[in-house]
Short mmCIF file of C-alpha atoms and ligand atoms in Angstrom, two decimals:
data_model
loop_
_atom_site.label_atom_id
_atom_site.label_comp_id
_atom_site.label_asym_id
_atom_site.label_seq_id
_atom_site.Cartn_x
_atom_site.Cartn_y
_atom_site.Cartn_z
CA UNK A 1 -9.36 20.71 34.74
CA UNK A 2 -12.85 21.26 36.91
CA UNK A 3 -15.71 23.47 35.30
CA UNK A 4 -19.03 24.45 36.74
CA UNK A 5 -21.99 24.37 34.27
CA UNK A 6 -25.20 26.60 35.20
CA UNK A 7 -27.99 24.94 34.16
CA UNK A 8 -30.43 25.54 36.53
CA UNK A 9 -32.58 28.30 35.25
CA UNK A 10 -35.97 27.91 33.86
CA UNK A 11 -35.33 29.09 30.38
CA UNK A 12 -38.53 31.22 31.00
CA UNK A 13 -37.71 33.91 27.38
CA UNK A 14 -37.36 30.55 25.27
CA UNK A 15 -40.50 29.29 26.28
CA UNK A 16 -43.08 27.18 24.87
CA UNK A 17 -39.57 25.41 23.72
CA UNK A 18 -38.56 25.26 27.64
CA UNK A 19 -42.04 23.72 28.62
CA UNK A 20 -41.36 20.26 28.71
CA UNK A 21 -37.28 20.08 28.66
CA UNK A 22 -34.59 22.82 30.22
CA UNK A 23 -32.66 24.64 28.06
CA UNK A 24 -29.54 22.63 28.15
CA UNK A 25 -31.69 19.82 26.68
CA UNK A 26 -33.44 21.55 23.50
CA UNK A 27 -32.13 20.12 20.47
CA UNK A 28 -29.60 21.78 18.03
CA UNK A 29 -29.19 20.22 15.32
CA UNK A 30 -30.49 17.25 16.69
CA UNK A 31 -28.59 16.50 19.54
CA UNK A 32 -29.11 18.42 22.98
CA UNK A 33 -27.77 21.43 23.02
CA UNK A 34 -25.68 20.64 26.15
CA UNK A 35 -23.88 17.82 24.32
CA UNK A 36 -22.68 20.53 22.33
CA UNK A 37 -21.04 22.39 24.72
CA UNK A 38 -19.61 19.31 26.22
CA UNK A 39 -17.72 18.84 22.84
CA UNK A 40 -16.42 22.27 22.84
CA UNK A 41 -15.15 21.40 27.09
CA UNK A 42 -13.54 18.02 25.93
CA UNK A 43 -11.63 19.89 23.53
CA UNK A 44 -9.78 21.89 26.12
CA UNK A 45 -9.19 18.78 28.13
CA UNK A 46 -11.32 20.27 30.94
CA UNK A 47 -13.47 16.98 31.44
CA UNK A 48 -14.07 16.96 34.72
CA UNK A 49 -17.45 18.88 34.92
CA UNK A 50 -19.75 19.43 37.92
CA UNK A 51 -23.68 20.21 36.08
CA UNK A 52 -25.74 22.68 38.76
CA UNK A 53 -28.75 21.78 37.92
CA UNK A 54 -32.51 22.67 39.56
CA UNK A 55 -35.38 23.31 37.28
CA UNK A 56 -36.38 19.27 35.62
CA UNK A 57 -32.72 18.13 36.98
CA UNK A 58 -34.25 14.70 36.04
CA UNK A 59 -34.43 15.12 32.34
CA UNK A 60 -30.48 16.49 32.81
CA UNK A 61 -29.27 13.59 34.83
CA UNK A 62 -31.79 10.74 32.58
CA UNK A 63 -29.49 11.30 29.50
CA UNK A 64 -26.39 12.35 30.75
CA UNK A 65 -25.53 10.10 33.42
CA UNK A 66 -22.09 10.20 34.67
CA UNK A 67 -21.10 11.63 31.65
CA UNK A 68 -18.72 8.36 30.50
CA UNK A 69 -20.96 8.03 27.21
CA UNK A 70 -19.81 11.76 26.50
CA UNK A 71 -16.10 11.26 27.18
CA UNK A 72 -15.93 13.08 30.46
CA UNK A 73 -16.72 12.80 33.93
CA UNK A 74 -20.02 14.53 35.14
CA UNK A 75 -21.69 14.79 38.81
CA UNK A 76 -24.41 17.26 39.74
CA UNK A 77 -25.07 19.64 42.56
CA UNK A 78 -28.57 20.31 43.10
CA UNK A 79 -30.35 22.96 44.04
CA UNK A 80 -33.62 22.58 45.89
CA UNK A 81 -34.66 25.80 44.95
CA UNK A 82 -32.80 28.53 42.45
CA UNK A 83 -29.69 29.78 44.42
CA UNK A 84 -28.71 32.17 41.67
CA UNK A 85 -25.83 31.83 39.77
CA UNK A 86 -23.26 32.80 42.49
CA UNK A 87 -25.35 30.68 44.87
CA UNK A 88 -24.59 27.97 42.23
CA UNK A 89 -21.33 27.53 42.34
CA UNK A 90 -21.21 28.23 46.10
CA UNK A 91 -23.09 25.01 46.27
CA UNK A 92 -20.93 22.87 44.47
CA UNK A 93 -17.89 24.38 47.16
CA UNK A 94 -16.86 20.97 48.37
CA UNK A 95 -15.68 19.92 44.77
CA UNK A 96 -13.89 23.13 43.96
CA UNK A 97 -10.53 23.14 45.20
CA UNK A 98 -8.67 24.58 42.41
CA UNK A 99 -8.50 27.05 39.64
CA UNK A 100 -12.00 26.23 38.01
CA UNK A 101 -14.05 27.19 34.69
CA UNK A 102 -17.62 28.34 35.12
CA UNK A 103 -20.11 28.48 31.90
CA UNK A 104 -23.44 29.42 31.42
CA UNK A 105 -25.06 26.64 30.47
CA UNK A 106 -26.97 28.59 27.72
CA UNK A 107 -23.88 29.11 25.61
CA UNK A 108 -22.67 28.84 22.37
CA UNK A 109 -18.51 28.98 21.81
CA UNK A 110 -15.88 27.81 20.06
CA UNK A 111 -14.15 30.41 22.31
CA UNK A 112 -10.41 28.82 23.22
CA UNK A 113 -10.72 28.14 26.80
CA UNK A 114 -6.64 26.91 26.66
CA UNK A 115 -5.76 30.33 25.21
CA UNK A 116 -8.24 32.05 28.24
CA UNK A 117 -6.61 29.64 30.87
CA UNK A 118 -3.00 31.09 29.57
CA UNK A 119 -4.28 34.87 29.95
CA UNK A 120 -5.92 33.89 33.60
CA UNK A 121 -2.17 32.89 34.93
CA UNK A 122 -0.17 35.14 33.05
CA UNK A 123 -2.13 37.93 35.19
CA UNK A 124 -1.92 36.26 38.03
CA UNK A 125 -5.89 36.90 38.15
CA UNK A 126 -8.36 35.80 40.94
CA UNK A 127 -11.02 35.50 38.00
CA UNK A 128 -10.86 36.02 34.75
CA UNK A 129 -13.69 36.63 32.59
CA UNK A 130 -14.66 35.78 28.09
CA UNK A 131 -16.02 39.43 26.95
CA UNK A 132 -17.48 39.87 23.13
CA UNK A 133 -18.73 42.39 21.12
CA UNK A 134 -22.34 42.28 20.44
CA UNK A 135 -24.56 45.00 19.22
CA UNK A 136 -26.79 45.61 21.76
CA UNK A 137 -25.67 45.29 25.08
CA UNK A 138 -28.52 45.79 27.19
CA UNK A 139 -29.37 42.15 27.52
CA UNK A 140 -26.23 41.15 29.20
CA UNK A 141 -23.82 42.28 31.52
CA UNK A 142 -21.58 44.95 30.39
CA UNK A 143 -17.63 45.08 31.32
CA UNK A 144 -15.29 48.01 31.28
CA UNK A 145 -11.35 47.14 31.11
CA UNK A 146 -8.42 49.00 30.92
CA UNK A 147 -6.11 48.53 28.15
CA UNK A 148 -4.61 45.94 30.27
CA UNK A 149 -7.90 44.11 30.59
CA UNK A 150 -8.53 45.13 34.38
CA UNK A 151 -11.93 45.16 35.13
CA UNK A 152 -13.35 48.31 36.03
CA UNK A 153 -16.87 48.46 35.52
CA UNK A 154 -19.62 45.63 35.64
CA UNK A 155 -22.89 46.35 34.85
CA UNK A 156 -25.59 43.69 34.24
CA UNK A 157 -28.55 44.49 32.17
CA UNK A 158 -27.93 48.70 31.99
CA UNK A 159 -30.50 51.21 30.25
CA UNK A 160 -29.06 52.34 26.62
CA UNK A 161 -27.76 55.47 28.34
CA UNK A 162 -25.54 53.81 30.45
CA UNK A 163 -24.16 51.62 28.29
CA UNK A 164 -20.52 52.36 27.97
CA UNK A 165 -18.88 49.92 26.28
CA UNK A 166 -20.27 47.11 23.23
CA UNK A 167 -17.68 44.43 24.80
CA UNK A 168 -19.84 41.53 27.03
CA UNK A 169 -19.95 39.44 29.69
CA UNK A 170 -19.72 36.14 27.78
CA UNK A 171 -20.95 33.98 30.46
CA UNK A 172 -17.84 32.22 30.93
CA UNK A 173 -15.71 32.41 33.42
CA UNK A 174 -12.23 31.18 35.40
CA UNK A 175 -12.34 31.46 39.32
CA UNK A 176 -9.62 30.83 41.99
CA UNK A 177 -11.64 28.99 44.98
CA UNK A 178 -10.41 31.45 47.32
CA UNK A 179 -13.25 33.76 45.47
CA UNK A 180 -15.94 31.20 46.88
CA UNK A 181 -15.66 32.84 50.58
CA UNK A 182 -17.09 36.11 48.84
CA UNK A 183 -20.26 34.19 48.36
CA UNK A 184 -22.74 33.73 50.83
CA UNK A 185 -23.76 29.85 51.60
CA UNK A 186 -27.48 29.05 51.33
CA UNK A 187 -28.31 32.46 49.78
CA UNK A 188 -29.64 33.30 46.46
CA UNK A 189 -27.07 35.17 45.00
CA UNK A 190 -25.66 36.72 41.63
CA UNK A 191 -21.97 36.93 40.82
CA UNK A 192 -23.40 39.49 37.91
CA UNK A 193 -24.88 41.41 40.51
CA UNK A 194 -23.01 40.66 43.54
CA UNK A 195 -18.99 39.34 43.27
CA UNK A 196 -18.24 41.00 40.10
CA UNK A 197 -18.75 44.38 41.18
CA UNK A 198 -17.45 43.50 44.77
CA UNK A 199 -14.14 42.18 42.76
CA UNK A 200 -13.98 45.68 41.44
CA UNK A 201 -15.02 47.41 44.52
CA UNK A 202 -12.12 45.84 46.40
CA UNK A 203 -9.25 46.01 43.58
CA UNK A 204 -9.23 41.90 43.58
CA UNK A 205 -7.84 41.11 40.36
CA UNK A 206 -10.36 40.75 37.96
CA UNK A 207 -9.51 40.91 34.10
CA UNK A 208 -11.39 40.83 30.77
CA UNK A 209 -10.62 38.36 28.09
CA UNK A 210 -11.61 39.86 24.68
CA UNK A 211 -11.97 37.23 22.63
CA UNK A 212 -14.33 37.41 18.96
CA UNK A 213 -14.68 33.98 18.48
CA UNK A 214 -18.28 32.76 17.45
CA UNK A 215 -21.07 33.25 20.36
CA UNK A 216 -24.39 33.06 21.44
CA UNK A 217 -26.22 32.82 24.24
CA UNK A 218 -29.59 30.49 22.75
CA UNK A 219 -32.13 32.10 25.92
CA UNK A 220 -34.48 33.48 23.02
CA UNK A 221 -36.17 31.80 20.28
CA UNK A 222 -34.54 33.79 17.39
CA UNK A 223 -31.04 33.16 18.66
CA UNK A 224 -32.05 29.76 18.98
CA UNK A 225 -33.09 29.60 15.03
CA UNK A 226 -29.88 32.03 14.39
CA UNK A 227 -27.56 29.20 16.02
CA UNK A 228 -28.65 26.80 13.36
CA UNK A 229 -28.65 29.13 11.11
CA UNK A 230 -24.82 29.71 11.47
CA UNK A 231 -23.87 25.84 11.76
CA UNK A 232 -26.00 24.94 8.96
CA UNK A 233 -23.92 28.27 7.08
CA UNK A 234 -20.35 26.87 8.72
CA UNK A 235 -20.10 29.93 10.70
CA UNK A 236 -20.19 28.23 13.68
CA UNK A 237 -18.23 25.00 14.12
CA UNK A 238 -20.24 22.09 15.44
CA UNK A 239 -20.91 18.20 15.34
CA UNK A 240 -23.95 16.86 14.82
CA UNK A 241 -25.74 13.32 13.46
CA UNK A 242 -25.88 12.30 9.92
CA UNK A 243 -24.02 11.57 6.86
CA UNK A 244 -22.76 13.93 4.23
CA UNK A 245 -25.34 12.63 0.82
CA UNK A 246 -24.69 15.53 -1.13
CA UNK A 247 -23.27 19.22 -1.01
CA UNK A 248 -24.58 20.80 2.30
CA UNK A 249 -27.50 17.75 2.87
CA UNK A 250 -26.86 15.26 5.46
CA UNK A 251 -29.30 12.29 6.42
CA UNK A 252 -29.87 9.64 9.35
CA UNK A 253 -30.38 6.36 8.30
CA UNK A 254 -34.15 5.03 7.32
CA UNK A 255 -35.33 8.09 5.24
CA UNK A 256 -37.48 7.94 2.44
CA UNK A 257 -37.38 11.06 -0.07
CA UNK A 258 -39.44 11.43 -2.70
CA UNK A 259 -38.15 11.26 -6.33
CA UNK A 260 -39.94 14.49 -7.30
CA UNK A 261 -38.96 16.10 -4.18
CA UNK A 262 -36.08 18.91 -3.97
CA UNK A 263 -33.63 19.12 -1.20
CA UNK A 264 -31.81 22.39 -1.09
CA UNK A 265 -29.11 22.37 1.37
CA UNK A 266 -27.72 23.18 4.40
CA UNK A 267 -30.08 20.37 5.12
CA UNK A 268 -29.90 17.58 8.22
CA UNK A 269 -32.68 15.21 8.22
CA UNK A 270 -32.71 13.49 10.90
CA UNK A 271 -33.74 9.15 11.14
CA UNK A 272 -36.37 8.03 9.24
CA UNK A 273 -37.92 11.35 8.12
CA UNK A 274 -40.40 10.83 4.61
CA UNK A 275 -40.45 13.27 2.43
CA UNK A 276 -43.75 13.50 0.17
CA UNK A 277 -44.27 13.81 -3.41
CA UNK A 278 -43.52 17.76 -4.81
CA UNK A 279 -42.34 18.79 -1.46
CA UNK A 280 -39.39 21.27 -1.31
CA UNK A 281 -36.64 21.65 1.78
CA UNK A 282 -34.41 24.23 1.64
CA UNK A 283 -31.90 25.07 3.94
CA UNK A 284 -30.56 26.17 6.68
CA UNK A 285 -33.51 23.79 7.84
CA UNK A 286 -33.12 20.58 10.10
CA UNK A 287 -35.96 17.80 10.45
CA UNK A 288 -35.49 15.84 13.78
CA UNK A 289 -35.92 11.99 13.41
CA UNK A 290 -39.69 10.63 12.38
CA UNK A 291 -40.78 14.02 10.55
CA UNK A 292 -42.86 13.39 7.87
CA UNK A 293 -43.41 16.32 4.97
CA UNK A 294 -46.58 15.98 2.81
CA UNK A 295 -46.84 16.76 -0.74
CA UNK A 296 -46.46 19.55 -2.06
CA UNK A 297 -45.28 21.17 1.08
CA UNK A 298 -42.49 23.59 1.44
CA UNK A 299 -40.09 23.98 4.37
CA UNK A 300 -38.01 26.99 4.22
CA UNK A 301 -34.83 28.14 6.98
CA UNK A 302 -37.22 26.19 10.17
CA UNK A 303 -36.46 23.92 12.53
CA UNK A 304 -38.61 20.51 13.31
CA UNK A 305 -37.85 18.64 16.35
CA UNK A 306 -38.73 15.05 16.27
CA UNK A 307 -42.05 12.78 14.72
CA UNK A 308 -43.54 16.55 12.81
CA UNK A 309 -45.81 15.77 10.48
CA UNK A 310 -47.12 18.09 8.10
CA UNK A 311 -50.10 17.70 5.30
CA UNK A 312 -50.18 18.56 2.27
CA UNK A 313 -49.58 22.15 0.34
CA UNK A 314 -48.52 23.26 4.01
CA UNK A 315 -45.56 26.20 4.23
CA UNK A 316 -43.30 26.73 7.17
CA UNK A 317 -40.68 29.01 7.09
CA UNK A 318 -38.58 30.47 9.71
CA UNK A 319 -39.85 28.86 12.54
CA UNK A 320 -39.96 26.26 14.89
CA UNK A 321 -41.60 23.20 15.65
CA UNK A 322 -41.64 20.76 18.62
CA UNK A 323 -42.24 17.05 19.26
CA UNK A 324 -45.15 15.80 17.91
CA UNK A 325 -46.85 18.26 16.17
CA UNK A 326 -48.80 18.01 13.62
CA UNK A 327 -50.13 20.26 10.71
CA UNK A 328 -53.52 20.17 9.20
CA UNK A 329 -53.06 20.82 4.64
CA UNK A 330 -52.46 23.96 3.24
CA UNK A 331 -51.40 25.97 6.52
CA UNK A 332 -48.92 28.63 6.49
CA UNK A 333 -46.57 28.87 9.29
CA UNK A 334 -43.76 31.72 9.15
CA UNK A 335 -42.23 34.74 10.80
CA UNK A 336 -40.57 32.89 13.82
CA UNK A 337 -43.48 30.58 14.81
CA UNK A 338 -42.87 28.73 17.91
CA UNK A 339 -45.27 25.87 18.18
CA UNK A 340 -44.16 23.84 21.20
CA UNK A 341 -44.87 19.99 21.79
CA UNK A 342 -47.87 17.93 20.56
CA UNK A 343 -49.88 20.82 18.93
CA UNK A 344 -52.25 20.03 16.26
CA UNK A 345 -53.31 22.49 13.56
CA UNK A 346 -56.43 22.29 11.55
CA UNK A 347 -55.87 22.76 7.59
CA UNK A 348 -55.99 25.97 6.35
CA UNK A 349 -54.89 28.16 8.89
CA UNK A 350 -52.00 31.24 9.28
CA UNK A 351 -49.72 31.66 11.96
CA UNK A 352 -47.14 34.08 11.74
CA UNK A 353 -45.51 36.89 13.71
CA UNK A 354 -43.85 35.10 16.13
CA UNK A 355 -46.75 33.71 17.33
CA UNK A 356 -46.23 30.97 20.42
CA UNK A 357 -47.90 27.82 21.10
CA UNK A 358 -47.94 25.86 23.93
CA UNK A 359 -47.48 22.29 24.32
CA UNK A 360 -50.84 20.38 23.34
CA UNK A 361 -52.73 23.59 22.02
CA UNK A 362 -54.88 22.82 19.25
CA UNK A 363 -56.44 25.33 16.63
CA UNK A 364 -59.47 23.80 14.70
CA UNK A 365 -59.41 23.98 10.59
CA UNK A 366 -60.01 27.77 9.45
CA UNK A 367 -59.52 29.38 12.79
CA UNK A 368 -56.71 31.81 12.30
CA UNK A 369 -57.91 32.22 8.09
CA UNK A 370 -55.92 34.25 5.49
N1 GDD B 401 -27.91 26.29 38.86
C1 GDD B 401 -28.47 27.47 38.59
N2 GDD B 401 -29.22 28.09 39.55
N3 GDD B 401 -28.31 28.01 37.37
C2 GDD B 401 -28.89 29.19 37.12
C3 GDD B 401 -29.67 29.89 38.05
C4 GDD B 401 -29.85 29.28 39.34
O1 GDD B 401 -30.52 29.80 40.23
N4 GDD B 401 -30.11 31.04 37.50
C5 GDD B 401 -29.62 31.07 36.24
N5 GDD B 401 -28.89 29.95 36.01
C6 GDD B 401 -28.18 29.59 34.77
C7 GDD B 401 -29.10 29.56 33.58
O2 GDD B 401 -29.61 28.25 33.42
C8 GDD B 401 -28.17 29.96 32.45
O3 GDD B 401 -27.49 28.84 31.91
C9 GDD B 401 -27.15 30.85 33.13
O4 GDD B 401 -27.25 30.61 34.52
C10 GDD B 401 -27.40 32.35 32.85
O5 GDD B 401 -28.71 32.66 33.13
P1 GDD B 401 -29.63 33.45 32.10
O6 GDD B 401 -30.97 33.60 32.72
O7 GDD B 401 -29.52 32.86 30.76
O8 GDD B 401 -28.93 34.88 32.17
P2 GDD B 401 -28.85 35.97 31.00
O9 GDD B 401 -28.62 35.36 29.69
O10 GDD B 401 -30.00 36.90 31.15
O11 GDD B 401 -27.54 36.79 31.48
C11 GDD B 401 -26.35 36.10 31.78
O12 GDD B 401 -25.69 35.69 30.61
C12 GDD B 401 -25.24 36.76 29.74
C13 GDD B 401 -24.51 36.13 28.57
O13 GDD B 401 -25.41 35.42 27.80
C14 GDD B 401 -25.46 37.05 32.61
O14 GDD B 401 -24.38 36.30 33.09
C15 GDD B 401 -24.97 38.22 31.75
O15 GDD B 401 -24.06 39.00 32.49
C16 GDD B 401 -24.30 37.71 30.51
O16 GDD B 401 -23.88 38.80 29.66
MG1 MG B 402 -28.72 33.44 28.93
#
């Protein structure tokens, strides 16, 4: 079975993360966050997967390949420029000449594509499309069915009066290529704003798949934290590197902990990671390979990507760090901090409230004080 991934956007609401990577590539519990959905693909046997890729396609195609270290078979249709995500999959055309899956390549499922594919046929449907709850439906694309799932409304991004129903468009889809001479060629175009609510216009059949299976769409940084939140809680299922060395604490290989140091799970440290003298991590946290926690410092419910290293007496909770940084003793860091790659923070400062750094900012000793 063929599926379209759309991976081409800039991932411009999860920036500083999205700076130096795409979103497909930021790391969830320490493995590319495409590589997750990849497992969740292979699972349904659909493993034949075309990536549409346009914004850093290199850093896509560098680790991915042709997908054979990943158990599937990948190839890529680029976009010069953004074609949207209709103009997407009209791109990939030549390779599409059967009943295909579409994703979002921002998503996070264990949704049961098999059990979707069985709804799309037993309807007979030209396209089929995942909808779940969610409590604020503004930020997506809203669906109306009927009680037999027909589609009869779609309405991307409405204003809270409009809002008519809390069921979503869950960014995943099942097409008949027949749909593809809707779209435009060499166009930018939206099937959220464009073939949906032509499908509807025109009485194509178009149905709704309810489904309330785990989901989240990672485009902002506290959905981001919230995904590893819920793997790290076993709320949503996912595989990721290390070995089980206790209740709810897994480890890489080549760690060092300190015997006075406490490890309070869900915990994943990734390889080689030192923890200090005193220092206390307590889950749902994960430390990306070549972190290194000073004494005396607390990590609390964040997220370090790879070679962090933080002083002494320093506190970070509930936020996230990229590649390379490094904090200066005694700093507190909390409230959904995003501090992208290669920043280095002086000792003694406080950054909270969601505050965002870009990659290679620096903030001398004392500048942001108590
Ligand atoms: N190849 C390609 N080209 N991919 C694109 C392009 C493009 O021009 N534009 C966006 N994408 C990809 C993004 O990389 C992302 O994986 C996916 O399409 C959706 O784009 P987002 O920018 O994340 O859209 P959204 O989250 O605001 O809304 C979409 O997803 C919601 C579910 O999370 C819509 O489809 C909503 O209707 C939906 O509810
Ligand atoms: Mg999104």
């Amino acid at each position: 079975m063929k599926a379209i991934i759309l991976v081409g956007g800039e991932g411009l609401r999860l920036r500083p993360l999205t700076c130096n990577i795409p979103k497909p590539m930021v790391p969830v519990v320490n493995k590319p966050f495409l590589e997750h959905m990849l497992d969740n693909l292979r699972r349904h046997h659909i493993d034949d997967i075309i990536l549409a890729i346009c914004y850093l396609p290199e850093r896509i195609q560098s680790h991915l390949h042709n997908g054979s270290g990943f158990g599937v078979n990948l190839t890529y249709a680029v976009e010069e420029t953004p074609l949207g995500t209709g103009g997407a999959v009209k791109n990939a055309e030549p390779s599409l000449d059967d009943t295909f899956f579409v994703f979002n390549g921002d998503i996070f499922s264990d949704l049961n594509l098999s059990e979707m594919l069985a709804f799309h046929r037993e309807h007979k449907a030209k396209a089929s499309i995942a909808l779940t709850p969610v409590e604020d439906p503004t930020a997506y694309g809203v669906v109306e069915t009927d009680s037999d799932g027909n589609v009869k409304a779609f309405i991307e991004k409405p204003s809270r009066e409009t809002v008519t129903s809390n069921f979503i468009n869950a960014g995943i889809y099942i097409l008949e290529p027949e749909l593809l001479e809707l779209i435009p060629p060499n166009v930018h175009h939206m099937v959220e704003r464009g073939l949906f609510p032509q499908l509807v216009q025109q009485g194509i059949p178009f149905y709704g798949y309810r489904s309330n299976a785990y989901w989240i769409d990672i485009g902002v940084p506290d959905d981001y934290l919230k995904l590893h939140h819920d793997i790290l809680m076993g709320k949503a299922i996912a595989r990721f590197p290390g070995k089980s060395i206790a209740d709810d604490i897994w480890r890489e290989d080549g760690c060092e902990i300190h015997p006075s140091a406490k490890i309070i799970g869900p915990v994943v440290l990734g390889r080689d990671c030192i923890i200090g003298k005193d220092a206390r991590i307590s889950g749902p946290t994960v430390l990306g390979a070549g972190c290194a926690i000073g004494p005396g410092t607390s990590v609390d419910e964040a997220v370090l990507w790879q070679n962090v290293k933080l002083g002494a007496d320093v506190t970070v909770r509930n936020s996230v760090l990229g590649n390379n940084s490094s904090i200066g003793d005694s700093t507190w860091i909390s409230d959904g901090a995003i501090l992208s790659d290669d920043t280095v923070v002086g000792s003694s400062n406080k950054l909270e409230h969601g505050i965002r750094l870009w990659p290679g900012s620096t903030i001398q000793d004392s500048s942001i004080s108590f």
